[in-house]
Amino acid sequence: AQSVAQPEDQVNVAEGNPLTVKCTYSVSGNPYLFWYVQYPNRGLQFLLKYITGDNLVKGSYVFDSEFNYSQTSFHLKKPSALVSDSALYFCADSTLTFGKGTMLLVSP
Amino acid sequence: TAGITQAPTSQILAAGRSMTLRCTQDMRHNAMYWYRQDLGLGLRLIHYSNTAGTTGKGEVPDGYSVSRANTDDFPLTLASAVPSQTSVYFCASSDGVTDYNEQFFGPGTRLTVL
């Protein structure tokens, strides 16, 4: 069975610093992995996904994610955090399993 | 485009009463889903539908039922609500049923069962 895990309930970052939100997965075969963001009182929004190919996954919201097969990780990354990035982030896999979410707080 | 709409936005419901949460999408997506979001538990799949006329059970289906009479609508019914069904409910859809299609989410329905 596939599953994903987000080991951190909350991540605190100062604005301008790089951010990483962690996700690990367990899966047999080729995984399909996703990142979503949720702003307060809103539904989830798709950020990016990994299917196959390059380990560095480019997203449409300036976020990237690095897929690491040997470490079974799919961490979300951004080189310079903004206060507006503060939100709840979920990773998910293709079995419709979501992590428990990581709250990202970016301080000015 | 509206994407996915959900109604009502919020509801307070007496235990034992029934209620239907409505979900409509205008993207002509084949697959639709219902999740509940609870603090500390993330999102959990209740029911899904890969195409009109078919439905399936997710991780936490007990106490809920769904129907998929057409492509656009996917209502979720609580036949006899209990306080443990207090949650935020999200409807979602995806284009196709392949494993690599991302999901589009509605704004959610906040349900309180007293």
mmCIF file of C-alpha atoms in Angstrom:
data_model
loop_
_atom_site.group_PDB
_atom_site.id
_atom_site.type_symbol
_atom_site.label_atom_id
_atom_site.label_comp_id
_atom_site.label_asym_id
_atom_site.label_seq_id
_atom_site.Cartn_x
_atom_site.Cartn_y
_atom_site.Cartn_z
ATOM 1 C CA ALA A 1 0.000 0.000 0.000
ATOM 2 C CA GLN A 2 1.093 3.505 -0.680
ATOM 3 C CA SER A 3 1.184 6.252 1.894
ATOM 4 C CA VAL A 4 2.718 9.608 2.560
ATOM 5 C CA ALA A 5 3.895 11.196 5.773
ATOM 6 C CA GLN A 6 4.623 14.752 6.775
ATOM 7 C CA PRO A 7 6.898 14.617 9.823
ATOM 8 C CA GLU A 8 6.466 18.259 10.849
ATOM 9 C CA ASP A 9 3.227 19.769 12.105
ATOM 10 C CA GLN A 10 4.627 23.277 11.719
ATOM 11 C CA VAL A 11 7.575 24.974 10.044
ATOM 12 C CA ASN A 12 8.686 28.490 10.937
ATOM 13 C CA VAL A 13 10.778 30.513 8.505
ATOM 14 C CA ALA A 14 11.846 34.134 8.311
ATOM 15 C CA GLU A 15 10.895 35.999 5.164
ATOM 16 C CA GLY A 16 13.635 35.836 2.569
ATOM 17 C CA ASN A 17 15.060 32.575 3.863
ATOM 18 C CA PRO A 18 14.745 29.298 1.973
ATOM 19 C CA LEU A 19 11.959 27.003 3.032
ATOM 20 C CA THR A 20 11.499 23.256 2.979
ATOM 21 C CA VAL A 21 8.338 21.354 3.823
ATOM 22 C CA LYS A 22 9.043 17.661 4.185
ATOM 23 C CA CYS A 23 7.168 14.668 2.824
ATOM 24 C CA THR A 24 8.173 11.037 2.712
ATOM 25 C CA TYR A 25 6.420 8.271 0.914
ATOM 26 C CA SER A 26 6.215 4.510 0.903
ATOM 27 C CA VAL A 27 5.211 2.895 -2.329
ATOM 28 C CA SER A 28 5.972 -0.001 -4.574
ATOM 29 C CA GLY A 29 6.779 0.833 -8.151
ATOM 30 C CA ASN A 30 6.786 4.341 -9.608
ATOM 31 C CA PRO A 31 5.091 6.835 -7.316
ATOM 32 C CA TYR A 32 2.882 9.690 -8.400
ATOM 33 C CA LEU A 33 3.159 12.444 -5.807
ATOM 34 C CA PHE A 34 1.453 15.794 -5.347
ATOM 35 C CA TRP A 35 1.669 18.965 -3.298
ATOM 36 C CA TYR A 36 -1.347 21.079 -2.396
ATOM 37 C CA VAL A 37 -1.715 24.321 -0.441
ATOM 38 C CA GLN A 38 -4.640 25.446 1.669
ATOM 39 C CA TYR A 39 -5.175 29.044 2.717
ATOM 40 C CA PRO A 40 -7.505 29.813 5.642
ATOM 41 C CA ASN A 41 -11.147 28.993 4.988
ATOM 42 C CA ARG A 42 -10.382 27.833 1.465
ATOM 43 C CA GLY A 43 -10.213 24.570 -0.397
ATOM 44 C CA LEU A 44 -6.947 22.945 -1.384
ATOM 45 C CA GLN A 45 -5.103 24.216 -4.435
ATOM 46 C CA PHE A 46 -2.805 22.077 -6.549
ATOM 47 C CA LEU A 47 0.835 23.195 -6.533
ATOM 48 C CA LEU A 48 2.863 20.579 -8.392
ATOM 49 C CA LYS A 49 3.259 16.894 -9.047
ATOM 50 C CA TYR A 50 5.872 14.281 -9.775
ATOM 51 C CA ILE A 51 5.149 11.609 -12.326
ATOM 52 C CA THR A 52 8.391 10.408 -13.870
ATOM 53 C CA GLY A 53 11.476 12.001 -15.253
ATOM 54 C CA ASP A 54 13.513 14.749 -13.681
ATOM 55 C CA ASN A 55 13.941 14.629 -9.942
ATOM 56 C CA LEU A 56 13.492 18.381 -9.688
ATOM 57 C CA VAL A 57 9.840 19.149 -10.250
ATOM 58 C CA LYS A 58 9.006 22.661 -11.343
ATOM 59 C CA GLY A 59 5.793 24.169 -10.072
ATOM 60 C CA SER A 60 3.681 27.033 -11.294
ATOM 61 C CA TYR A 61 3.773 28.983 -8.042
ATOM 62 C CA VAL A 62 7.562 29.403 -7.712
ATOM 63 C CA PHE A 63 7.649 26.319 -5.515
ATOM 64 C CA ASP A 64 9.756 23.359 -6.536
ATOM 65 C CA SER A 65 10.002 19.869 -5.184
ATOM 66 C CA GLU A 66 12.876 17.478 -5.212
ATOM 67 C CA PHE A 67 12.039 13.836 -5.603
ATOM 68 C CA ASN A 68 14.598 11.531 -4.017
ATOM 69 C CA TYR A 69 14.065 7.864 -4.746
ATOM 70 C CA SER A 70 16.730 6.541 -2.390
ATOM 71 C CA GLN A 71 15.417 8.598 0.538
ATOM 72 C CA THR A 72 11.779 8.146 -0.500
ATOM 73 C CA SER A 73 11.245 11.858 -0.062
ATOM 74 C CA PHE A 74 9.349 14.538 -1.968
ATOM 75 C CA HIS A 75 10.137 17.741 -0.102
ATOM 76 C CA LEU A 76 8.624 21.057 -1.142
ATOM 77 C CA LYS A 77 11.153 23.837 -1.544
ATOM 78 C CA LYS A 78 11.332 27.539 -2.258
ATOM 79 C CA PRO A 79 14.532 29.597 -2.308
ATOM 80 C CA SER A 80 13.083 32.715 -0.676
ATOM 81 C CA ALA A 81 9.986 32.620 1.541
ATOM 82 C CA LEU A 82 7.300 35.290 1.534
ATOM 83 C CA VAL A 83 4.892 36.122 4.333
ATOM 84 C CA SER A 84 2.106 35.323 1.861
ATOM 85 C CA ASP A 85 3.397 31.734 1.636
ATOM 86 C CA SER A 86 2.048 31.132 5.140
ATOM 87 C CA ALA A 87 -0.526 28.371 4.733
ATOM 88 C CA LEU A 88 -1.208 24.693 5.309
ATOM 89 C CA TYR A 89 0.615 22.358 2.921
ATOM 90 C CA PHE A 90 -0.326 18.796 2.067
ATOM 91 C CA CYS A 91 1.480 16.144 0.125
ATOM 92 C CA ALA A 92 -0.523 13.328 -1.419
ATOM 93 C CA ASP A 93 -0.031 10.209 -3.465
ATOM 94 C CA SER A 94 -1.954 8.584 -6.274
ATOM 95 C CA THR A 95 -4.018 6.421 -3.923
ATOM 96 C CA LEU A 96 -5.774 9.603 -2.745
ATOM 97 C CA THR A 97 -3.909 9.451 0.556
ATOM 98 C CA PHE A 98 -2.991 12.814 2.017
ATOM 99 C CA GLY A 99 -0.454 13.640 4.662
ATOM 100 C CA LYS A 100 -1.709 15.274 7.837
ATOM 101 C CA GLY A 101 -0.498 18.654 6.681
ATOM 102 C CA THR A 102 2.273 21.049 7.680
ATOM 103 C CA MET A 103 1.524 24.590 8.732
ATOM 104 C CA LEU A 104 4.088 26.972 7.268
ATOM 105 C CA LEU A 105 4.489 30.262 9.117
ATOM 106 C CA VAL A 106 6.682 32.903 7.500
ATOM 107 C CA SER A 107 7.565 35.782 9.776
ATOM 108 C CA PRO A 108 8.364 39.281 8.465
ATOM 109 C CA THR B 1 -15.245 29.406 -14.756
ATOM 110 C CA ALA B 2 -16.699 28.486 -11.380
ATOM 111 C CA GLY B 3 -14.821 25.193 -11.091
ATOM 112 C CA ILE B 4 -16.388 23.383 -8.160
ATOM 113 C CA THR B 5 -19.167 24.812 -6.047
ATOM 114 C CA GLN B 6 -20.395 23.425 -2.744
ATOM 115 C CA ALA B 7 -23.510 24.206 -0.769
ATOM 116 C CA PRO B 8 -24.192 25.103 1.916
ATOM 117 C CA THR B 9 -21.123 26.988 3.101
ATOM 118 C CA SER B 10 -21.858 26.007 6.666
ATOM 119 C CA GLN B 11 -24.583 24.234 8.574
ATOM 120 C CA ILE B 12 -25.522 23.401 12.115
ATOM 121 C CA LEU B 13 -27.457 20.151 12.276
ATOM 122 C CA ALA B 14 -29.195 18.367 15.109
ATOM 123 C CA ALA B 15 -28.048 14.812 15.742
ATOM 124 C CA GLY B 16 -30.299 12.278 14.096
ATOM 125 C CA ARG B 17 -31.308 14.585 11.270
ATOM 126 C CA SER B 18 -30.435 13.942 7.661
ATOM 127 C CA MET B 19 -28.660 16.288 5.342
ATOM 128 C CA THR B 20 -27.316 16.402 1.793
ATOM 129 C CA LEU B 21 -24.191 18.324 0.934
ATOM 130 C CA ARG B 22 -24.223 19.465 -2.644
ATOM 131 C CA CYS B 23 -21.301 19.542 -5.055
ATOM 132 C CA THR B 24 -21.313 20.659 -8.675
ATOM 133 C CA GLN B 25 -18.443 20.988 -11.124
ATOM 134 C CA ASP B 26 -18.412 22.637 -14.529
ATOM 135 C CA MET B 27 -15.128 21.229 -15.827
ATOM 136 C CA ARG B 28 -16.631 18.013 -17.241
ATOM 137 C CA HIS B 29 -14.279 15.973 -15.105
ATOM 138 C CA ASN B 30 -14.972 12.269 -14.969
ATOM 139 C CA ALA B 31 -13.840 11.646 -11.404
ATOM 140 C CA MET B 32 -15.224 13.233 -8.248
ATOM 141 C CA TYR B 33 -14.428 12.800 -4.580
ATOM 142 C CA TRP B 34 -15.625 13.661 -1.082
ATOM 143 C CA TYR B 35 -13.190 14.241 1.759
ATOM 144 C CA ARG B 36 -13.522 15.290 5.339
ATOM 145 C CA GLN B 37 -10.870 17.414 7.007
ATOM 146 C CA ASP B 38 -10.291 17.129 10.725
ATOM 147 C CA LEU B 39 -7.607 18.786 12.813
ATOM 148 C CA GLY B 40 -4.590 16.533 13.158
ATOM 149 C CA LEU B 41 -5.953 13.969 10.730
ATOM 150 C CA GLY B 42 -5.546 15.749 7.433
ATOM 151 C CA LEU B 43 -7.936 14.840 4.630
ATOM 152 C CA ARG B 44 -9.636 11.464 4.541
ATOM 153 C CA LEU B 45 -11.514 10.104 1.558
ATOM 154 C CA ILE B 46 -15.171 9.302 2.180
ATOM 155 C CA HIS B 47 -16.471 8.242 -1.234
ATOM 156 C CA TYR B 48 -15.435 8.653 -4.821
ATOM 157 C CA SER B 49 -16.838 8.262 -8.304
ATOM 158 C CA ASN B 50 -14.701 7.474 -11.321
ATOM 159 C CA THR B 51 -17.492 8.238 -13.781
ATOM 160 C CA ALA B 52 -21.201 8.986 -13.843
ATOM 161 C CA GLY B 53 -23.197 6.014 -12.639
ATOM 162 C CA THR B 54 -20.422 4.503 -10.503
ATOM 163 C CA THR B 55 -19.332 5.126 -6.932
ATOM 164 C CA GLY B 56 -16.861 3.615 -4.512
ATOM 165 C CA LYS B 57 -16.004 3.684 -0.827
ATOM 166 C CA GLY B 58 -13.024 5.505 0.565
ATOM 167 C CA GLU B 59 -11.275 5.308 3.894
ATOM 168 C CA VAL B 60 -14.171 6.524 6.075
ATOM 169 C CA PRO B 61 -17.487 5.746 4.307
ATOM 170 C CA ASP B 62 -19.642 4.731 7.271
ATOM 171 C CA GLY B 63 -22.622 6.996 7.837
ATOM 172 C CA TYR B 64 -22.370 8.567 4.381
ATOM 173 C CA SER B 65 -23.824 7.788 0.990
ATOM 174 C CA VAL B 66 -23.300 9.286 -2.457
ATOM 175 C CA SER B 67 -24.834 9.163 -5.901
ATOM 176 C CA ARG B 68 -23.570 10.168 -9.320
ATOM 177 C CA ALA B 69 -26.532 10.532 -11.645
ATOM 178 C CA ASN B 70 -24.638 12.779 -14.071
ATOM 179 C CA THR B 71 -21.155 14.110 -14.700
ATOM 180 C CA ASP B 72 -21.563 17.429 -12.938
ATOM 181 C CA ASP B 73 -23.167 16.599 -9.589
ATOM 182 C CA PHE B 74 -21.962 14.467 -6.695
ATOM 183 C CA PRO B 75 -24.101 14.919 -3.564
ATOM 184 C CA LEU B 76 -23.089 13.522 -0.194
ATOM 185 C CA THR B 77 -25.864 12.434 2.174
ATOM 186 C CA LEU B 78 -25.773 11.910 5.904
ATOM 187 C CA ALA B 79 -28.805 9.767 6.683
ATOM 188 C CA SER B 80 -28.729 10.248 10.451
ATOM 189 C CA ALA B 81 -26.071 12.676 11.593
ATOM 190 C CA VAL B 82 -23.926 12.061 14.660
ATOM 191 C CA PRO B 83 -21.605 14.507 16.458
ATOM 192 C CA SER B 84 -18.496 12.698 15.160
ATOM 193 C CA GLN B 85 -19.493 13.840 11.692
ATOM 194 C CA THR B 86 -18.725 17.407 12.686
ATOM 195 C CA SER B 87 -16.053 18.350 10.183
ATOM 196 C CA VAL B 88 -15.213 20.382 7.117
ATOM 197 C CA TYR B 89 -16.220 18.565 3.958
ATOM 198 C CA PHE B 90 -14.493 19.078 0.640
ATOM 199 C CA CYS B 91 -15.605 17.962 -2.758
ATOM 200 C CA ALA B 92 -12.991 17.531 -5.481
ATOM 201 C CA SER B 93 -12.761 16.454 -9.090
ATOM 202 C CA SER B 94 -10.082 15.325 -11.500
ATOM 203 C CA ASP B 95 -9.844 15.003 -15.256
ATOM 204 C CA GLY B 96 -9.825 11.275 -15.897
ATOM 205 C CA VAL B 97 -9.109 8.474 -13.507
ATOM 206 C CA THR B 98 -5.427 7.957 -14.068
ATOM 207 C CA ASP B 99 -3.184 8.054 -11.036
ATOM 208 C CA TYR B 100 -1.353 11.190 -12.073
ATOM 209 C CA ASN B 101 -4.231 13.636 -12.461
ATOM 210 C CA GLU B 102 -4.296 16.384 -9.893
ATOM 211 C CA GLN B 103 -7.496 17.218 -8.079
ATOM 212 C CA PHE B 104 -9.460 20.464 -8.018
ATOM 213 C CA PHE B 105 -11.191 21.275 -4.744
ATOM 214 C CA GLY B 106 -14.328 23.158 -3.826
ATOM 215 C CA PRO B 107 -14.413 25.761 -1.041
ATOM 216 C CA GLY B 108 -15.770 23.337 1.546
ATOM 217 C CA THR B 109 -18.818 22.938 3.777
ATOM 218 C CA ARG B 110 -18.380 23.366 7.511
ATOM 219 C CA LEU B 111 -20.805 21.046 9.284
ATOM 220 C CA THR B 112 -21.499 21.041 12.998
ATOM 221 C CA VAL B 113 -23.636 18.238 14.431
ATOM 222 C CA LEU B 114 -25.022 18.909 17.884
#
